[in-house]
Coordinates of C-alpha atoms in Angstrom, one line a residue:
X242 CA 14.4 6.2 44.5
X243 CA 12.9 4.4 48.0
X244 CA 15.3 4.4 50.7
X245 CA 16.0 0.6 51.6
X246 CA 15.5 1.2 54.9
X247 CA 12.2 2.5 54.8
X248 CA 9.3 -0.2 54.8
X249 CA 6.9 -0.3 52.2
X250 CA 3.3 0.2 53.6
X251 CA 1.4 -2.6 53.4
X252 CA -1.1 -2.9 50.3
X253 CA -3.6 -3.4 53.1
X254 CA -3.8 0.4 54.0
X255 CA -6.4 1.4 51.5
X256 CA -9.9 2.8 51.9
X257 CA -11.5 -0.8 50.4
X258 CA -9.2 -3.2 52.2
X259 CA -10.0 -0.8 55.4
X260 CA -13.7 -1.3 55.6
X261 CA -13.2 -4.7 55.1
X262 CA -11.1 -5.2 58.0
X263 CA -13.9 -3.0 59.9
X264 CA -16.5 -5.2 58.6
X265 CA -14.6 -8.7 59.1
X266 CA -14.0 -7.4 62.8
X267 CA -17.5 -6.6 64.2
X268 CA -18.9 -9.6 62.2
X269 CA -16.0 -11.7 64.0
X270 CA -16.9 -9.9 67.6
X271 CA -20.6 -10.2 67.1
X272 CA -20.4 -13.9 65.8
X273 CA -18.3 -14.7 68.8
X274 CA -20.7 -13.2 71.2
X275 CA -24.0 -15.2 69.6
X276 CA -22.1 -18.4 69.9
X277 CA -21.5 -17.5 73.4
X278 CA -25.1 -16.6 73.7
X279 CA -26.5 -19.5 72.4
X280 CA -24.3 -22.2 73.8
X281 CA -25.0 -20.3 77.2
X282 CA -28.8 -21.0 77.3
X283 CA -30.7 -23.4 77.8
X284 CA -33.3 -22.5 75.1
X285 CA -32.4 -22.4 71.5
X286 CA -33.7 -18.6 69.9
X287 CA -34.4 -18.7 65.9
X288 CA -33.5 -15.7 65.3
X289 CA -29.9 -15.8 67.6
X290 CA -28.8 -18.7 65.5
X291 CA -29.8 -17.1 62.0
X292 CA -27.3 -14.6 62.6
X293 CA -24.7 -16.7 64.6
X294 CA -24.4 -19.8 62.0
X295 CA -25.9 -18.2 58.7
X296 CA -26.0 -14.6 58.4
X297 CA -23.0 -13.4 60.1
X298 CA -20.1 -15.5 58.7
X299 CA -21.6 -14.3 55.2
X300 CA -21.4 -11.2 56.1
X301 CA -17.4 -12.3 57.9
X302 CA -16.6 -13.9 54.4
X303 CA -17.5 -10.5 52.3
X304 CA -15.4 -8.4 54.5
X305 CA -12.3 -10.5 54.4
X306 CA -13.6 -10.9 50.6
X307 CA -13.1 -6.4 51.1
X308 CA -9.8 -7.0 52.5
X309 CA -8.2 -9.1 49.6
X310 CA -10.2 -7.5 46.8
X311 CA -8.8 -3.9 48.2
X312 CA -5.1 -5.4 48.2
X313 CA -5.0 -6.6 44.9
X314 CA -6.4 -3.4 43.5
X315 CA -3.8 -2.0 45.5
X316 CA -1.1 -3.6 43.9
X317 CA -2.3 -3.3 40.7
X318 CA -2.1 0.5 41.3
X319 CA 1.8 0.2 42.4
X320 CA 2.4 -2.1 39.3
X321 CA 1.3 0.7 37.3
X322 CA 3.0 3.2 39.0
X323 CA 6.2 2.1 40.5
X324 CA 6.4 -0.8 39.2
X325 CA 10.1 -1.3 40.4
X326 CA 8.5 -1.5 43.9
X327 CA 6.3 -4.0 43.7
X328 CA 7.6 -7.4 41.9
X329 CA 5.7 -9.6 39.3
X330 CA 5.2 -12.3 42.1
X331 CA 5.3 -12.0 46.0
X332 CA 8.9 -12.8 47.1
X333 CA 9.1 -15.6 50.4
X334 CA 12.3 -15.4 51.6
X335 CA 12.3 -17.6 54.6
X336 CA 15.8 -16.6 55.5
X337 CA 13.5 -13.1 56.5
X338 CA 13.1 -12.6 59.6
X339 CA 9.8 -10.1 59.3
X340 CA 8.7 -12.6 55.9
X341 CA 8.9 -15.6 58.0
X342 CA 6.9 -14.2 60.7
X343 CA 4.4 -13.0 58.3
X344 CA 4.0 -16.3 56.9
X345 CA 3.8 -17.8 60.5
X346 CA 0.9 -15.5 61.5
X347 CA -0.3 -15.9 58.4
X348 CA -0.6 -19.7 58.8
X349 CA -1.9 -19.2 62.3
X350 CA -4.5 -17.0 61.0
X351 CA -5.7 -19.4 58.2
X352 CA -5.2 -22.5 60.7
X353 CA -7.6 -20.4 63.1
X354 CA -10.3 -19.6 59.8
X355 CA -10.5 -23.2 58.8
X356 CA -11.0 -24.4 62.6
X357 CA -14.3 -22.0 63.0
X358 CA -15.2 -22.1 59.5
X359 CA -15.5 -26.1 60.4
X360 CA -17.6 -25.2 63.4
X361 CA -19.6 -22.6 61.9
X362 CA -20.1 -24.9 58.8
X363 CA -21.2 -27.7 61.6
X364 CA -23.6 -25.5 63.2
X365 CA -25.0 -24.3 60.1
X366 CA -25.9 -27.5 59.2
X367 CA -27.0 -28.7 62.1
X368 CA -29.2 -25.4 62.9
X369 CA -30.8 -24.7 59.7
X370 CA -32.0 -28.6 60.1
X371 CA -33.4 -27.9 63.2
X372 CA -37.0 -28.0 64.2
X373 CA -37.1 -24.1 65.5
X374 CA -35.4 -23.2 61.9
X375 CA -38.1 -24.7 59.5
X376 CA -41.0 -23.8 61.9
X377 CA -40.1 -19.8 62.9
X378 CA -37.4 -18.5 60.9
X379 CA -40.7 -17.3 58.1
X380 CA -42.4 -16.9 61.2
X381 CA -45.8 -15.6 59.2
X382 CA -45.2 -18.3 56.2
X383 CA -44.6 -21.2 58.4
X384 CA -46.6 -20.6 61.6
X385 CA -49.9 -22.4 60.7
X386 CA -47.1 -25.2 59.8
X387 CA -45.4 -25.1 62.8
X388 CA -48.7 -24.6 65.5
X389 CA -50.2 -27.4 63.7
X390 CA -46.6 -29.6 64.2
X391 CA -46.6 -29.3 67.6
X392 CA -50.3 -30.3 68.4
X393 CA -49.8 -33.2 66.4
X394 CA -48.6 -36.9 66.9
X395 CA -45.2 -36.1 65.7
X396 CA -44.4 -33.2 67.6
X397 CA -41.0 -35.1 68.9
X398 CA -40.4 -36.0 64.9
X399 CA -37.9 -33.6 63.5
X400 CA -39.7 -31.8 60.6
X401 CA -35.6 -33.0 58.7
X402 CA -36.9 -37.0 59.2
X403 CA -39.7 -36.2 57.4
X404 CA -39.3 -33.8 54.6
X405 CA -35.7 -34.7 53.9
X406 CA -34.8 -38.0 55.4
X407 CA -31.1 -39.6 55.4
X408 CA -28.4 -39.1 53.1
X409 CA -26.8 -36.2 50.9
X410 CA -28.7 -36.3 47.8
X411 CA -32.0 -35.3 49.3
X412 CA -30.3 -32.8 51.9
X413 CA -28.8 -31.0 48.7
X414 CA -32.4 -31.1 47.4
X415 CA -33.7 -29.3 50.2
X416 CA -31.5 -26.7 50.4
X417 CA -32.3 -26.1 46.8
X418 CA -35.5 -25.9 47.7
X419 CA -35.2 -23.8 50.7
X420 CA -33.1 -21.3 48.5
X421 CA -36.1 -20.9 46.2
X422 CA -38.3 -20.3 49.4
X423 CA -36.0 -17.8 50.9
X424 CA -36.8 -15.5 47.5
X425 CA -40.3 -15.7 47.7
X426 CA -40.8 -14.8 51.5
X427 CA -37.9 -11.6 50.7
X428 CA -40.3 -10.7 48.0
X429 CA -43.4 -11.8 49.0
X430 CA -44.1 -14.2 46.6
X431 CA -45.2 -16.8 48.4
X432 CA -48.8 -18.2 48.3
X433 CA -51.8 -18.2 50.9
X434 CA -52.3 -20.8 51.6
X435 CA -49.2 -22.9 51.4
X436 CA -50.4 -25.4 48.8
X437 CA -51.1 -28.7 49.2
X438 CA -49.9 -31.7 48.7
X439 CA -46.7 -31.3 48.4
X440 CA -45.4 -33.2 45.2
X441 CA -41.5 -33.1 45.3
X442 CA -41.9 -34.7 48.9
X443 CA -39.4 -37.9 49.4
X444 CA -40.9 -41.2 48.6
X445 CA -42.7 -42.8 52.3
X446 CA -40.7 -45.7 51.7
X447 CA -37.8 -43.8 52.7
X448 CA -39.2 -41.8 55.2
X449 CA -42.7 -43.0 57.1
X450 CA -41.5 -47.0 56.9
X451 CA -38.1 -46.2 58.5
X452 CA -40.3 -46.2 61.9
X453 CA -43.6 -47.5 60.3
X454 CA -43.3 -50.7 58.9
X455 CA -46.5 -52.2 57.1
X456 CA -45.0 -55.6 56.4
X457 CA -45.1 -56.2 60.2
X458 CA -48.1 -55.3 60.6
X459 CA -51.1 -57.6 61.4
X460 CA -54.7 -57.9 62.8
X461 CA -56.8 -55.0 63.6
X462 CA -57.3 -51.9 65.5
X463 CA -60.0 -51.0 67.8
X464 CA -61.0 -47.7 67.6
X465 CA -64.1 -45.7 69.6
X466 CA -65.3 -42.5 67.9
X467 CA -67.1 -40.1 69.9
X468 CA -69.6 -36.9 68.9
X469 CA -72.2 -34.8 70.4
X470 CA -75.5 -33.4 68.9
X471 CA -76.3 -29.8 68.3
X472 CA -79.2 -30.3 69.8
X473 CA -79.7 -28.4 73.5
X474 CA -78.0 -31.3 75.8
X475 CA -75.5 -31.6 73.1
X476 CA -76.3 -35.6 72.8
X477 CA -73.5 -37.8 72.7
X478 CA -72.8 -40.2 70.1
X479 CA -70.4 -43.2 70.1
X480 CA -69.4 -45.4 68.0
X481 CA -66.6 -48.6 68.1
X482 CA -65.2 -50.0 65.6
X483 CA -62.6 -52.1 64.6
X484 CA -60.5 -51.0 61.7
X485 CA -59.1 -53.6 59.8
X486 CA -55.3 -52.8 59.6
X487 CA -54.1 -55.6 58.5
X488 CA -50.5 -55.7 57.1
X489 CA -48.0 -58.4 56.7
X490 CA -45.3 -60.1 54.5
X491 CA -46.5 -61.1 51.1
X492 CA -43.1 -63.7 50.9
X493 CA -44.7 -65.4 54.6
X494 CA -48.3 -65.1 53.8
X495 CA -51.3 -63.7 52.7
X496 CA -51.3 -59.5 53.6
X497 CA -54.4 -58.4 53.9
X498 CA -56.5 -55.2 55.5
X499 CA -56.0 -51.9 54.4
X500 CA -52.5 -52.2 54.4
X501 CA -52.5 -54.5 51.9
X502 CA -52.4 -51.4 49.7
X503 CA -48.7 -50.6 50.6
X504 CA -46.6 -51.9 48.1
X505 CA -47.3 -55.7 49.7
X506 CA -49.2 -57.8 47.8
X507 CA -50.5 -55.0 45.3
X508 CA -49.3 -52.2 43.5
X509 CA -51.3 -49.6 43.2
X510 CA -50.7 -46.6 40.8
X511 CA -53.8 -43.7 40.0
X512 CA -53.7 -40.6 37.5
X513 CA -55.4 -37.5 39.2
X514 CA -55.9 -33.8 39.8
X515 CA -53.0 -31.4 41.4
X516 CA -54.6 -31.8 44.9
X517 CA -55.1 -35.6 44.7
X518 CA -58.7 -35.4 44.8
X519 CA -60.2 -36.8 42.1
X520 CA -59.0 -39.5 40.8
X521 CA -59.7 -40.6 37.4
X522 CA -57.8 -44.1 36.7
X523 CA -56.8 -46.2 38.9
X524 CA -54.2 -49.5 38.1
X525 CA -53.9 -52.4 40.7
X526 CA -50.7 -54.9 39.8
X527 CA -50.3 -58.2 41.8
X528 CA -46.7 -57.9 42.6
X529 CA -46.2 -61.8 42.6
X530 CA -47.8 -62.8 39.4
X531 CA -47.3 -59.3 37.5
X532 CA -51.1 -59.5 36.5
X533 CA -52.9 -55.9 36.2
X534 CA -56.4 -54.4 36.4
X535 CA -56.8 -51.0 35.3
X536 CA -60.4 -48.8 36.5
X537 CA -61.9 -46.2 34.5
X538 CA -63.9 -42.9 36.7
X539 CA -67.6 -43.4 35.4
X540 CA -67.5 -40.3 33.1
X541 CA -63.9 -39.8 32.9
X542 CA -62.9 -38.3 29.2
X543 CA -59.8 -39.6 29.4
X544 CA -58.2 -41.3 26.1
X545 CA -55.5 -44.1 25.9
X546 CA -53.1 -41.7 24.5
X547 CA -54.1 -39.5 27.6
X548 CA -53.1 -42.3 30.2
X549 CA -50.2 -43.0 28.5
X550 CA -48.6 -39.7 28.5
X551 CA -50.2 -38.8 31.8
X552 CA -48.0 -38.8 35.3
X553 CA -48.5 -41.6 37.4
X554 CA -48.4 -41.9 40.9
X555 CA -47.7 -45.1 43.1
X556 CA -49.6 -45.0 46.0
X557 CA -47.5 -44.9 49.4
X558 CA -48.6 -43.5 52.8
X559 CA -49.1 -40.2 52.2
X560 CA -52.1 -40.9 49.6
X561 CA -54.2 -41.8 53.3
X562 CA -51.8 -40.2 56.2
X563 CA -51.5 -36.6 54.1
X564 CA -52.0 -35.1 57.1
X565 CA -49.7 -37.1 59.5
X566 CA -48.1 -34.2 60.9
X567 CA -49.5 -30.6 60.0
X568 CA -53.3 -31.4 60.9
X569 CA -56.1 -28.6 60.6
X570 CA -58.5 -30.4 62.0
X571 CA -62.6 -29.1 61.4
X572 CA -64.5 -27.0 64.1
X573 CA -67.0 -30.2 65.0
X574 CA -64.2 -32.6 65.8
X575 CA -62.3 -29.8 67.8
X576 CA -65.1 -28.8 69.4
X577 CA -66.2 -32.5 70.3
X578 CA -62.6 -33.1 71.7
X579 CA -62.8 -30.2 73.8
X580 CA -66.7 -31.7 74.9
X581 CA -65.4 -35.9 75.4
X582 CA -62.2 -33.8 77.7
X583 CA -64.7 -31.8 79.6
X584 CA -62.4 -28.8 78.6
X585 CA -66.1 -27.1 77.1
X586 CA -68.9 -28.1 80.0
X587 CA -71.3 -30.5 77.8
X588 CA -74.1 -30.0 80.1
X589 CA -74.3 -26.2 78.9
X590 CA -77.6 -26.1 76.7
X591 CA -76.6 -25.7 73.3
X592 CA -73.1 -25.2 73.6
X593 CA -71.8 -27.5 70.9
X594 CA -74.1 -26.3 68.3
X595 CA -73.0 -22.1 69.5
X596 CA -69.1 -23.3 69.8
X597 CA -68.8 -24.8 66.3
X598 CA -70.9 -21.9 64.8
X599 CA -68.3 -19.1 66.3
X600 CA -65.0 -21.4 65.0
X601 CA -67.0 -21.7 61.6
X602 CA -67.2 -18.4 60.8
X603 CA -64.3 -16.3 58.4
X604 CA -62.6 -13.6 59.8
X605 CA -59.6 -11.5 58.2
X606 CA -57.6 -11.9 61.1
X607 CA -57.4 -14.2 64.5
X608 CA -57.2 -10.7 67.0
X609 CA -60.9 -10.7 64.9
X610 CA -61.7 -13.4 65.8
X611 CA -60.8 -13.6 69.5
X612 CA -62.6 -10.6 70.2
X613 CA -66.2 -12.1 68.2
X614 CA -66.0 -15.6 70.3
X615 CA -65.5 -13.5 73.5
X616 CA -68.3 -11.2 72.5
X617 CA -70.8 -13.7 70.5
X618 CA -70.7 -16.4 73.3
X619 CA -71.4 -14.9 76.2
X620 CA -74.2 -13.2 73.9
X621 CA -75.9 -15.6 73.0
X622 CA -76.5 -17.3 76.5
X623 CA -77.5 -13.8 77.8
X624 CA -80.2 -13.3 75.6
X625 CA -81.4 -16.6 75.3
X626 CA -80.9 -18.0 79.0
X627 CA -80.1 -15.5 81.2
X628 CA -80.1 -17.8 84.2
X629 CA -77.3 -20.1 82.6
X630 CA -75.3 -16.4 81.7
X631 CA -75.9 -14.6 85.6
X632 CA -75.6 -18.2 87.3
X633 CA -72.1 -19.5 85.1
X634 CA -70.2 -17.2 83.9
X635 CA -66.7 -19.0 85.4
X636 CA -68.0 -22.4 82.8
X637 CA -69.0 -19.8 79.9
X638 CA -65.6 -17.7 80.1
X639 CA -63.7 -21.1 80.2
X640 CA -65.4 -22.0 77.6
X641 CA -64.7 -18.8 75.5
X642 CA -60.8 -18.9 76.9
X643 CA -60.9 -22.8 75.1
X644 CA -62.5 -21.8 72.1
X645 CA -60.3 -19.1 71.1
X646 CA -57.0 -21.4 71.7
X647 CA -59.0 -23.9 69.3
X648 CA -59.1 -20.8 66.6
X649 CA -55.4 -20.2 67.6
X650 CA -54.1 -23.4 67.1
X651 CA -56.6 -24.8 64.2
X652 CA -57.5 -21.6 61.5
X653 CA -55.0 -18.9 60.5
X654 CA -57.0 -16.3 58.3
X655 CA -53.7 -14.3 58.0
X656 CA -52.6 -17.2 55.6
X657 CA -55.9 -18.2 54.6
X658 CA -55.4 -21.7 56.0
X659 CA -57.9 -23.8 57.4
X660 CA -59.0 -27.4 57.6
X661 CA -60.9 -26.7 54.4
X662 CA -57.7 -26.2 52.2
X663 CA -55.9 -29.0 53.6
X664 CA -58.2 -32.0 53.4
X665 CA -57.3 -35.2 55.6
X666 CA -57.7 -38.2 53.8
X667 CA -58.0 -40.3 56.6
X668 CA -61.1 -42.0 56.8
X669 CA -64.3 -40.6 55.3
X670 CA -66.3 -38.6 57.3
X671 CA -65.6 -34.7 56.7
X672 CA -63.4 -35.3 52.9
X673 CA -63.6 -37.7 50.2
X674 CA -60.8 -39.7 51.8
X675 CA -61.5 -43.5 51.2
X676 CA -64.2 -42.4 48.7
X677 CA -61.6 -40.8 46.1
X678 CA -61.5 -44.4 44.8
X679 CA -63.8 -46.9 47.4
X680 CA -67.5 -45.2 45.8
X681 CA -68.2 -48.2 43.7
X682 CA -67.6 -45.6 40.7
X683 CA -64.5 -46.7 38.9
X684 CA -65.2 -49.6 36.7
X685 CA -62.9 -52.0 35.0
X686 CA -63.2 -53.4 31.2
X687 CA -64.7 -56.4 32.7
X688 CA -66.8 -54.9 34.9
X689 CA -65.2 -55.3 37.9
X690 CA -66.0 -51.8 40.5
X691 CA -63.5 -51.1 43.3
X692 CA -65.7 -51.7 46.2
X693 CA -67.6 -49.2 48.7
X694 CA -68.4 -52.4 51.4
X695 CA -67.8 -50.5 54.5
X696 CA -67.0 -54.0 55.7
X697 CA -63.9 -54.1 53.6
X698 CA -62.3 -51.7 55.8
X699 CA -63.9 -52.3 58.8
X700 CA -66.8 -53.9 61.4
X701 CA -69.2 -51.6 63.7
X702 CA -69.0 -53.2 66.5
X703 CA -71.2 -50.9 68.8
X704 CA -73.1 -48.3 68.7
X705 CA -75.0 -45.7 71.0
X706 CA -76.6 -42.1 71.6
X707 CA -77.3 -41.0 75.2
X708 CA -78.4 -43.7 77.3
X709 CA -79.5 -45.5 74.1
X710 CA -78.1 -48.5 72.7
X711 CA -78.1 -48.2 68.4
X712 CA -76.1 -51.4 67.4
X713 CA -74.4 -54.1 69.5
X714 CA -71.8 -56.7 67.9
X715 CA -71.5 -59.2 65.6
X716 CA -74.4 -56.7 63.8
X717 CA -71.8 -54.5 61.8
X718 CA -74.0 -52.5 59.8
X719 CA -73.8 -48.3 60.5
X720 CA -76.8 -46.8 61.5
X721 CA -77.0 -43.3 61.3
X722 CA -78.7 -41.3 63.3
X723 CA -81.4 -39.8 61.2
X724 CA -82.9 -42.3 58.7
X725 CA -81.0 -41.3 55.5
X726 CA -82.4 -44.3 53.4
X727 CA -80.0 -46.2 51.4
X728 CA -76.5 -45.0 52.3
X729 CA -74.6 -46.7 49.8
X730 CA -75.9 -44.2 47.7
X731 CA -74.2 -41.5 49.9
X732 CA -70.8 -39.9 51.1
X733 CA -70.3 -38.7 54.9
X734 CA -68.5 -35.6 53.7
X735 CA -72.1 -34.7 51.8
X736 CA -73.5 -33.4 55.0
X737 CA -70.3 -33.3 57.5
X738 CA -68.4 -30.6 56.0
X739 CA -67.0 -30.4 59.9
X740 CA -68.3 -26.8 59.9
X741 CA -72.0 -25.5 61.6
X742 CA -75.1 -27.5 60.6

C-alpha cells in the first residue's frame, strides 16, 4: 500500500527522460546564445546560423522527443507493476491545487515552445534562403558557384530569385532538392564538376522576365569589344558593333531582333543533347497564325517516331544567358580585361601571350597553381629580357599578384571546374553559342536553312588594330585579322578556344 500522503515521483525521473532533459537544456542554452550572437553582429556567419536556426532546434526537438519517449516508457512500467498507482488515463482535477499549477506551467511552457518554434521556423526559412547559405554552407561543393556569383552582374540578385522564384510550390521543390544535395555532400556523392545545365531549373518566364522584360524591349545595343595580340606589344584590337536586340509586343507591332526569339512572335522548341549543345531539330511556330516550320541537323539520324517520343524544350532565356550569373569566363578574355583596365601593364613585351599561357595550364590544385604563376612569370622575363625583369619588377609582381586572383576567382581544379565545362552561350566567339542552330546546317523539308548572316544579329560598325583603321561604318562586314578566306565556312570557337594560341 502507498501512503496518501507521500507523492508519487514523477515519471520524468528516469535515465531516458533524464538525458533528454540534459540534452533539450544545452541545445536550449546554446540556441539562445547563437541567436544572441547573430542578431548582435553586424555580419551574418554561415556556419553560426546552421546551428542557430537548423541544427540546434533538431537536436532541441529530439531531446524533448527523450523526455516524452522516457515518460511513457515509464508509465508503461508502473502499469505493469502497480498498476493501482498509475490510472488508465491522466486524472485533471482542476479543483487541485498542485494539478492546476501543473497545467498552468504546463501551458506556459507550450505557449513559450510555439512562440520560438515560430521564430526559429521564421529564421529557418529565411536563413537557409539566404545568399551566405546556398553559396558557403558546402563550402568545397558550392565555392566555384558562389566566387563566380559575386564577380558577376547579379551579385546583388539573391541566388532564391533565381533558382526558386516566388510562391510555395517551387520553395517546396527546392527544399526537396536541397535534401537530396545534403546526402550527397555527407557522403561524398556529389559530382566534379557540378553539372551543367541545370534541367529542373524554373521556367525564365517566371524568374529572368520578372525584372527582364523582352516585350519592352526595342532597338539596338551598342557594344565595343576589345582584345590584344600575343604578339610582343600585345596589339590591341577593337571592334563596335551594334547588336540588334530588338524586342517588342507582337499585339502592338512587329518584334523583331534577337529577341524576337522569346516567346513574342515565334515559338521556338529544339530536341538536343544533355548539355544543350548540339542541337538536332529545331521547330519555329508563329504564335499568331499557328503555322510551323520544323529543321532537320544535316546528318541527324533521327526518325519521326524519334521526334515524337523525344523531350522537347521551348526555348527561353537561359538557352543564350546560361551563364547569367555563375560565369567562368576563359583565360584570353580575363587576361584582356585585366590588359583594357591596365590592372596587367600592356606595354610589357609579351605579357599577354605569357599571362594566358600560365592561367591555361591544369593543375591539381589552386596553392599549385599560385605558386607556378609566381615562379613561371617572373621566369620567363628573366631569361628572356633581363632588363625588363632587373628594371620592373614592381609591374611584373603586380602582374603575378593579378594573375593569380584571375586563377582564384575564374578555375577551381579542386572541383574540376573551369570555363571549359561550363560553356557560355552568349555570342559566338569561344563556344558554339549562336552556332548551335545559326550555321546554315539545319534544313527544312522545303529547303529553307536557319540563317548564319552575321547581319541578322548584328552590324560592325568599326573596326581597328593599333593605330590602324580595319573597317569604318555603314561597311558591316567582319574582317579578321589574318586572312582566313571565306568565313562563312567557319566558326570563331574553331581557333578561340579562349585558352593559349
Amino acid at each position: 500500500m502507498t501512503d496518501e500522503n507521500t507523492k508519487t515521483p514523477s515519471l520524468a525521473r528516469n535515465f531516458l527522460s533524464s538525458i533528454g532533459i540534459v540534452v533539450a537544456v544545452i541545445a536550449l542554452v546554446n540556441i539562445g546564445f547563437l541567436v544572441f550572437v547573430d542578431t548582435g553582429s553586424d555580419h551574418s556567419n554561415p556556419y553560426v546560423g546552421i546551428f542557430a536556426y537548423v541544427l540546434l532546434p533538431g537536436v532541441l526537438l529530439f531531446g524533448l522527443a527523450l523526455l516524452f519517449g522516457g515518460m511513457l516508457l515509464e508509465r508503461r512500467r508502473r502499469r505493469l507493476h502497480r498498476p493501482d498507482d498509475v490510472p488508465a488515463y491522466p486524472r485533471i482535477d482542476l479543483n487541485d491545487r498542485r494539478t492546476r499549477r501543473i497545467v498552468g506551467i504546463s501551458l506556459v511552457g507550450v505557449s513559450i515552445f510555439i512562440l520560438i518554434s515560430i521564430f526559429g521556423s521564421y529564421k529557418a526559412y529565411h536563413y537557409t534562403d539566404s545568399d551566405a547559405f546556398c553559396g558557403t554552407a558546402c563550402h568545397t561543393v558550392m565555392h566555384p558557384e558562389y566566387t563566380a556569383y559575386k564577380a558577376s552582374p547579379h551579385a546583388r540578385v539573391g541566388c532564391v530569385n533565381c533558382h526558386i522564384g516566388s510562391g510555395a510550390t517551387w520553395y517546396v521543390k527546392s527544399k526537396m532538392s536541397g535534401a537530396y544535395q545534403l546526402y550527397s555532400v555527407a557522403f561524398n556523392k556529389y559530382p566534379r564538376p557540378i553539372g551543367t545545365p541545370v534541367h529542373n531549373l524554373r521556367p525564365a518566364q517566371e524568374t529572368c522576365e520578372q525584372c527582364h522584360w523582352p516585350e519592352k524591349f526595342w532597338g539596338a545595343t551598342l557594344k565595343v569589344f576589345n582584345h590584344f595580340g600575343y604578339d610582343e606589344t600585345n596589339t590591341p584590337r577593337e571592334t563596335r558593333m551594334l547588336i540588334k536586340t530588338g524586342g517588342g509586343n507582337p499585339e502592338r507591332g512587329p518584334s523583331v531582333g534577337i529577341h524576337s526569339h522569346m516567346n513574342l512572335a515565334n515559338e521556338v522548341s529544339y530536341i538536343s543533347d544533355e548539355k544543350r549543345e548540339v542541337i538536332q531539330w529545331v521547330k519555329v511556330t508563329n504564335r499568331k497564325t499557328g503555322e510551323s516550320t520544323e529543321y532537320f541537323l544535316e546528318g541527324s539520324t533521327l526518325t519521326p517516331e524519334q521526334i515524337a517520343s523525344a523531350p522537347k524544350r521551348n526555348m527561353d532565356c537561359v538557352d543564350c544567358h546560361n551563364r547569367p550569373t555563375h560565369i567562368y569566363p576563359p583565360p584570353d578574355r580575363t587576361v584582356d580585361l585585366a590588359l583594357l583596365a591596365n590592372d596587367i601593364r600592356r606595354d610589357l613585351p609579351y605579357i599577354k601571350q605569357q599571362s594566358v599561357e600560365v592561367l591555361s595550364k591544369d593543375y591539381a590544385t589552386t596553392d599549385e597553381a599560385v605558386a607556378n604563376i609566381a615562379k613561371q612569370l617572373p621566369e620567363y622575363y628573366r631569361a628572356n629580357y633581363p632588363d625588363v625583369y632587373n628594371t620592373r619588377r614592381a609591374d611584373l609582381d603586380r602582374a603575378v599578384k593579378e594573375l593569380q586572383t584571375i586563377f582564384k576567382t575564374t578555375r577551381f581544379p579542386e572541383m574540376k571546374t573551369d570555363w571549359r565545362t561550363h560553356p557560355d552561350n552568349i555570342g559566338h566567339f569561344y563556344y558554339p553559342g549562336c552556332f548551335r542552330c545559326h550555321n546554315d546546317q539545319h534544313v527544312s523539308k522545303e529547303g529553307k536553312r536557319i540563317t548564319k548572316d552575321c547581319r541578322a544579329c548584328h552590324d560592325i560598325l568599326g573596326q581597328r588594330e593599333g593605330s590602324v583603321v580595319m573597317i569604318e561604318a555603314p561597311e558591316g562586314e567582319f574582317q579578321h585579322p589574318v586572312d582566313l578566306g571565306d568565313l562563312h565556312y567557319a566558326n570563331c570557337a574553331d581557333c578561340h578556344t579562349g585558352a593559349s594560341m
